[in-house]
mmCIF file of C-alpha atoms in Angstrom:
data_model
loop_
_atom_site.group_PDB
_atom_site.id
_atom_site.type_symbol
_atom_site.label_atom_id
_atom_site.label_comp_id
_atom_site.label_asym_id
_atom_site.label_seq_id
_atom_site.Cartn_x
_atom_site.Cartn_y
_atom_site.Cartn_z
ATOM 1 C CA UNK A 1 36.215 13.342 76.571
ATOM 2 C CA UNK A 2 38.824 14.576 74.091
ATOM 3 C CA UNK A 3 38.783 18.136 75.854
ATOM 4 C CA UNK A 4 39.649 16.146 79.027
ATOM 5 C CA UNK A 5 42.101 13.842 78.148
ATOM 6 C CA UNK A 6 43.997 17.449 76.621
ATOM 7 C CA UNK A 7 44.182 19.205 80.264
ATOM 8 C CA UNK A 8 45.037 15.884 82.119
ATOM 9 C CA UNK A 9 48.077 15.404 79.351
ATOM 10 C CA UNK A 10 48.750 18.738 79.298
ATOM 11 C CA UNK A 11 48.946 18.973 83.136
ATOM 12 C CA UNK A 12 51.359 15.645 82.945
ATOM 13 C CA UNK A 13 53.713 17.556 80.576
ATOM 14 C CA UNK A 14 52.948 15.385 77.326
ATOM 15 C CA UNK A 15 54.153 17.141 74.218
ATOM 16 C CA UNK A 16 52.219 18.106 71.340
ATOM 17 C CA UNK A 17 52.935 14.864 69.065
ATOM 18 C CA UNK A 18 51.711 12.650 71.917
ATOM 19 C CA UNK A 19 48.874 14.522 72.613
ATOM 20 C CA UNK A 20 47.714 14.490 68.366
ATOM 21 C CA UNK A 21 48.426 10.393 68.744
ATOM 22 C CA UNK A 22 46.487 9.914 71.832
ATOM 23 C CA UNK A 23 43.516 12.451 70.416
ATOM 24 C CA UNK A 24 42.635 10.870 67.409
ATOM 25 C CA UNK A 25 43.336 6.566 68.772
ATOM 26 C CA UNK A 26 40.822 7.503 71.595
ATOM 27 C CA UNK A 27 38.348 9.520 69.473
ATOM 28 C CA UNK A 28 38.703 6.212 66.763
ATOM 29 C CA UNK A 29 38.593 3.117 69.434
ATOM 30 C CA UNK A 30 35.418 5.462 71.523
ATOM 31 C CA UNK A 31 33.256 5.675 68.149
ATOM 32 C CA UNK A 32 33.898 2.605 65.795
ATOM 33 C CA UNK A 33 32.666 0.837 69.341
ATOM 34 C CA UNK A 34 30.021 3.126 68.951
ATOM 35 C CA UNK A 35 28.772 2.517 65.674
ATOM 36 C CA UNK A 36 30.068 -1.228 65.651
ATOM 37 C CA UNK A 37 27.200 -1.804 68.688
ATOM 38 C CA UNK A 38 24.128 0.443 67.393
ATOM 39 C CA UNK A 39 24.868 -0.451 63.326
ATOM 40 C CA UNK A 40 26.493 -3.921 63.393
ATOM 41 C CA UNK A 41 25.767 -4.304 59.019
ATOM 42 C CA UNK A 42 26.868 -0.662 58.182
ATOM 43 C CA UNK A 43 30.382 -0.281 56.912
ATOM 44 C CA UNK A 44 33.181 2.283 57.943
ATOM 45 C CA UNK A 45 35.339 4.284 56.647
ATOM 46 C CA UNK A 46 38.132 5.945 59.327
ATOM 47 C CA UNK A 47 41.004 8.351 59.041
ATOM 48 C CA UNK A 48 42.568 6.515 61.267
ATOM 49 C CA UNK A 49 41.287 2.814 60.952
ATOM 50 C CA UNK A 50 41.880 0.497 57.637
ATOM 51 C CA UNK A 51 39.933 1.288 54.549
ATOM 52 C CA UNK A 52 38.393 -2.493 53.471
ATOM 53 C CA UNK A 53 37.010 -2.639 49.750
ATOM 54 C CA UNK A 54 33.471 -3.890 51.350
ATOM 55 C CA UNK A 55 32.275 -0.713 52.085
ATOM 56 C CA UNK A 56 31.896 -0.413 48.024
ATOM 57 C CA UNK A 57 29.234 -2.688 48.474
ATOM 58 C CA UNK A 58 27.718 -1.203 51.120
ATOM 59 C CA UNK A 59 24.627 0.586 51.288
ATOM 60 C CA UNK A 60 25.732 2.194 54.578
ATOM 61 C CA UNK A 61 28.688 3.785 55.006
ATOM 62 C CA UNK A 62 29.784 5.831 57.921
ATOM 63 C CA UNK A 63 32.503 8.197 57.440
ATOM 64 C CA UNK A 64 34.240 9.572 60.059
ATOM 65 C CA UNK A 65 37.293 11.945 60.788
ATOM 66 C CA UNK A 66 37.745 11.277 64.759
ATOM 67 C CA UNK A 67 39.624 14.486 65.025
ATOM 68 C CA UNK A 68 39.728 16.879 62.264
ATOM 69 C CA UNK A 69 42.919 19.155 63.428
ATOM 70 C CA UNK A 70 45.144 17.556 65.098
ATOM 71 C CA UNK A 71 47.217 19.990 64.862
ATOM 72 C CA UNK A 72 45.021 22.506 66.232
ATOM 73 C CA UNK A 73 43.798 19.874 69.156
ATOM 74 C CA UNK A 74 47.559 19.199 70.054
ATOM 75 C CA UNK A 75 48.055 23.962 70.761
ATOM 76 C CA UNK A 76 45.993 23.840 73.970
ATOM 77 C CA UNK A 77 43.825 26.138 74.418
ATOM 78 C CA UNK A 78 42.727 26.414 71.133
ATOM 79 C CA UNK A 79 39.637 26.070 69.822
ATOM 80 C CA UNK A 80 39.375 24.766 65.920
ATOM 81 C CA UNK A 81 39.551 21.113 66.072
ATOM 82 C CA UNK A 82 36.345 19.050 65.588
ATOM 83 C CA UNK A 83 35.246 14.999 64.957
ATOM 84 C CA UNK A 84 33.426 14.379 61.828
ATOM 85 C CA UNK A 85 30.366 11.381 61.235
ATOM 86 C CA UNK A 86 28.675 11.571 58.672
ATOM 87 C CA UNK A 87 26.608 8.115 57.257
ATOM 88 C CA UNK A 88 26.409 7.785 52.977
ATOM 89 C CA UNK A 89 23.916 5.823 51.192
ATOM 90 C CA UNK A 90 23.952 6.118 47.703
ATOM 91 C CA UNK A 91 27.354 8.299 47.505
ATOM 92 C CA UNK A 92 25.510 10.967 49.190
ATOM 93 C CA UNK A 93 25.799 11.946 52.810
ATOM 94 C CA UNK A 94 21.786 11.673 54.787
ATOM 95 C CA UNK A 95 23.309 12.591 58.360
ATOM 96 C CA UNK A 96 26.234 14.051 59.981
ATOM 97 C CA UNK A 97 27.072 15.543 62.972
ATOM 98 C CA UNK A 98 30.198 17.898 63.676
ATOM 99 C CA UNK A 99 31.534 18.194 67.074
ATOM 100 C CA UNK A 100 33.728 21.304 68.175
ATOM 101 C CA UNK A 101 34.788 20.216 71.740
ATOM 102 C CA UNK A 102 36.293 22.602 73.111
ATOM 103 C CA UNK A 103 32.968 25.076 71.895
ATOM 104 C CA UNK A 104 30.705 23.138 73.810
ATOM 105 C CA UNK A 105 29.317 22.943 70.843
ATOM 106 C CA UNK A 106 27.597 20.072 68.024
ATOM 107 C CA UNK A 107 25.843 20.173 64.671
ATOM 108 C CA UNK A 108 23.952 17.930 62.918
ATOM 109 C CA UNK A 109 21.208 16.994 60.274
ATOM 110 C CA UNK A 110 19.158 16.225 63.097
ATOM 111 C CA UNK A 111 18.295 19.691 63.973
ATOM 112 C CA UNK A 112 19.716 22.030 61.662
ATOM 113 C CA UNK A 113 21.358 25.736 61.667
ATOM 114 C CA UNK A 114 18.697 27.711 59.931
ATOM 115 C CA UNK A 115 20.636 29.838 57.843
ATOM 116 C CA UNK A 116 21.778 32.953 59.282
ATOM 117 C CA UNK A 117 21.057 37.321 57.900
ATOM 118 C CA UNK A 118 23.636 38.489 55.322
ATOM 119 C CA UNK A 119 26.441 39.907 56.597
ATOM 120 C CA UNK A 120 27.136 43.855 56.051
ATOM 121 C CA UNK A 121 30.398 43.952 54.467
ATOM 122 C CA UNK A 122 32.403 42.196 52.687
ATOM 123 C CA UNK A 123 32.584 38.196 51.973
ATOM 124 C CA UNK A 124 34.070 36.508 55.394
ATOM 125 C CA UNK A 125 36.332 34.142 53.465
ATOM 126 C CA UNK A 126 37.546 31.326 55.042
ATOM 127 C CA UNK A 127 41.082 30.324 55.125
ATOM 128 C CA UNK A 128 44.726 27.807 56.089
ATOM 129 C CA UNK A 129 46.427 29.041 58.860
ATOM 130 C CA UNK A 130 49.605 27.756 57.596
ATOM 131 C CA UNK A 131 49.007 28.475 53.573
ATOM 132 C CA UNK A 132 45.382 29.842 52.018
ATOM 133 C CA UNK A 133 44.773 27.598 48.934
ATOM 134 C CA UNK A 134 44.630 28.659 45.621
ATOM 135 C CA UNK A 135 41.209 28.110 45.259
ATOM 136 C CA UNK A 136 39.985 30.421 48.267
ATOM 137 C CA UNK A 137 42.910 33.320 47.233
ATOM 138 C CA UNK A 138 41.189 33.015 43.391
ATOM 139 C CA UNK A 139 38.171 33.636 45.073
ATOM 140 C CA UNK A 140 39.274 36.473 48.034
ATOM 141 C CA UNK A 141 40.011 38.266 44.545
ATOM 142 C CA UNK A 142 37.539 38.290 42.853
ATOM 143 C CA UNK A 143 34.992 39.295 45.014
ATOM 144 C CA UNK A 144 36.981 41.038 47.573
ATOM 145 C CA UNK A 145 36.968 38.648 50.310
ATOM 146 C CA UNK A 146 38.298 39.642 53.877
ATOM 147 C CA UNK A 147 40.520 36.545 54.674
ATOM 148 C CA UNK A 148 40.089 34.659 58.249
ATOM 149 C CA UNK A 149 43.021 32.055 58.914
ATOM 150 C CA UNK A 150 41.807 29.000 60.795
ATOM 151 C CA UNK A 151 42.510 25.107 60.872
ATOM 152 C CA UNK A 152 40.542 22.472 60.925
ATOM 153 C CA UNK A 153 38.004 21.725 57.880
ATOM 154 C CA UNK A 154 35.028 20.505 60.293
ATOM 155 C CA UNK A 155 35.597 23.818 62.038
ATOM 156 C CA UNK A 156 35.975 25.967 59.289
ATOM 157 C CA UNK A 157 33.061 25.025 57.946
ATOM 158 C CA UNK A 158 30.797 25.008 61.014
ATOM 159 C CA UNK A 159 31.977 28.744 60.907
ATOM 160 C CA UNK A 160 30.143 29.348 57.527
ATOM 161 C CA UNK A 161 27.171 27.093 59.439
ATOM 162 C CA UNK A 162 26.743 29.928 62.350
ATOM 163 C CA UNK A 163 27.446 33.128 60.069
ATOM 164 C CA UNK A 164 30.799 33.367 61.546
ATOM 165 C CA UNK A 165 32.174 33.444 57.626
ATOM 166 C CA UNK A 166 30.072 32.908 54.358
ATOM 167 C CA UNK A 167 32.741 31.159 52.010
ATOM 168 C CA UNK A 168 35.395 28.279 52.679
ATOM 169 C CA UNK A 169 36.884 27.189 49.359
ATOM 170 C CA UNK A 170 39.394 24.474 49.206
ATOM 171 C CA UNK A 171 41.643 22.698 46.560
ATOM 172 C CA UNK A 172 44.941 20.134 46.951
ATOM 173 C CA UNK A 173 44.454 17.829 48.625
ATOM 174 C CA UNK A 174 41.612 16.475 51.363
ATOM 175 C CA UNK A 175 39.825 13.485 51.926
ATOM 176 C CA UNK A 176 36.325 12.495 52.164
ATOM 177 C CA UNK A 177 36.135 11.935 56.294
ATOM 178 C CA UNK A 178 37.691 15.993 55.631
ATOM 179 C CA UNK A 179 34.612 17.208 54.558
ATOM 180 C CA UNK A 180 31.902 14.934 54.230
ATOM 181 C CA UNK A 181 30.017 15.469 57.475
ATOM 182 C CA UNK A 182 30.749 18.972 57.140
ATOM 183 C CA UNK A 183 29.152 19.059 53.997
ATOM 184 C CA UNK A 184 26.192 17.363 55.522
ATOM 185 C CA UNK A 185 25.556 19.626 58.231
ATOM 186 C CA UNK A 186 25.933 22.985 55.729
ATOM 187 C CA UNK A 187 23.539 21.203 53.533
ATOM 188 C CA UNK A 188 21.345 21.205 55.827
ATOM 189 C CA UNK A 189 21.276 24.272 57.225
ATOM 190 C CA UNK A 190 20.735 25.968 53.368
ATOM 191 C CA UNK A 191 24.136 26.556 52.447
ATOM 192 C CA UNK A 192 25.770 25.594 49.134
ATOM 193 C CA UNK A 193 27.607 22.827 48.516
ATOM 194 C CA UNK A 194 29.610 21.555 45.498
ATOM 195 C CA UNK A 195 33.151 20.724 44.475
ATOM 196 C CA UNK A 196 34.727 23.862 43.220
ATOM 197 C CA UNK A 197 33.834 23.694 39.958
ATOM 198 C CA UNK A 198 29.682 23.374 40.880
ATOM 199 C CA UNK A 199 29.448 19.324 40.130
ATOM 200 C CA UNK A 200 28.757 17.524 42.855
ATOM 201 C CA UNK A 201 30.492 16.220 46.132
ATOM 202 C CA UNK A 202 30.435 12.398 45.906
ATOM 203 C CA UNK A 203 31.382 9.753 49.025
ATOM 204 C CA UNK A 204 32.277 6.793 49.162
ATOM 205 C CA UNK A 205 34.236 6.142 46.091
ATOM 206 C CA UNK A 206 37.038 3.571 45.613
ATOM 207 C CA UNK A 207 39.769 6.383 45.849
ATOM 208 C CA UNK A 208 38.556 8.402 49.259
ATOM 209 C CA UNK A 209 40.568 11.858 47.890
ATOM 210 C CA UNK A 210 39.128 14.178 47.449
ATOM 211 C CA UNK A 211 40.212 17.204 46.469
ATOM 212 C CA UNK A 212 38.041 20.294 46.678
ATOM 213 C CA UNK A 213 34.715 21.957 47.507
ATOM 214 C CA UNK A 214 33.037 24.573 48.448
ATOM 215 C CA UNK A 215 31.133 25.324 50.941
ATOM 216 C CA UNK A 216 29.171 28.670 51.106
ATOM 217 C CA UNK A 217 25.812 31.338 51.091
ATOM 218 C CA UNK A 218 23.665 30.150 48.736
ATOM 219 C CA UNK A 219 23.384 34.082 47.217
ATOM 220 C CA UNK A 220 27.425 33.886 46.616
ATOM 221 C CA UNK A 221 27.417 30.952 44.586
ATOM 222 C CA UNK A 222 27.399 31.511 41.194
ATOM 223 C CA UNK A 223 29.700 34.908 41.648
ATOM 224 C CA UNK A 224 32.729 32.213 43.489
ATOM 225 C CA UNK A 225 31.660 29.769 41.061
ATOM 226 C CA UNK A 226 32.452 32.250 38.036
ATOM 227 C CA UNK A 227 35.698 32.988 39.432
ATOM 228 C CA UNK A 228 36.515 29.543 40.234
ATOM 229 C CA UNK A 229 35.787 28.451 36.550
ATOM 230 C CA UNK A 230 36.441 31.507 34.643
#
């Protein structure tokens, strides 16, 4: 749907700002309609929706980013953008999916990916296209990592799941919808997931700001955490 929307709007000459807005709104409306129909008693926290306090009293809360990587979505034909949907119970994502529509992929906890074989060479660390966060640069220097620039938190995390990268370390600002589904999928695939101090990632909190995370191959977690907390 989002791929077709982008193709049509680009053909019509729509500017990137219009693409981003239309993608966000279209995906949000569709996901909300499906969740409301299938799970009418569940709460939802969506980047594009109103944050209702009732979600804090719900035993089941869906955390959604209808279009993660709006900048990349607006830059046709970039493929590093994603759709995130996760179910949180007791502060933990118990199910989740990350779709990479432009790549024709959906990764989920239903049929999780297997841990890929170790890469032979320096660790590959995923960073933002614009400005690598401090956490990433600390880990890169300590571990002699090779940097790979990419947009979208979901696309970055799935690059580690797919074995295209080894470490995704982020600091400096994210919200629960940016990481919840990627963390669920990464954990199900056998990867290490935590905050950069090593503590668990907790979701459906009163303040959805969740500024940092570490997703990496399990054998690299101890060294990365030492670098981040040394």
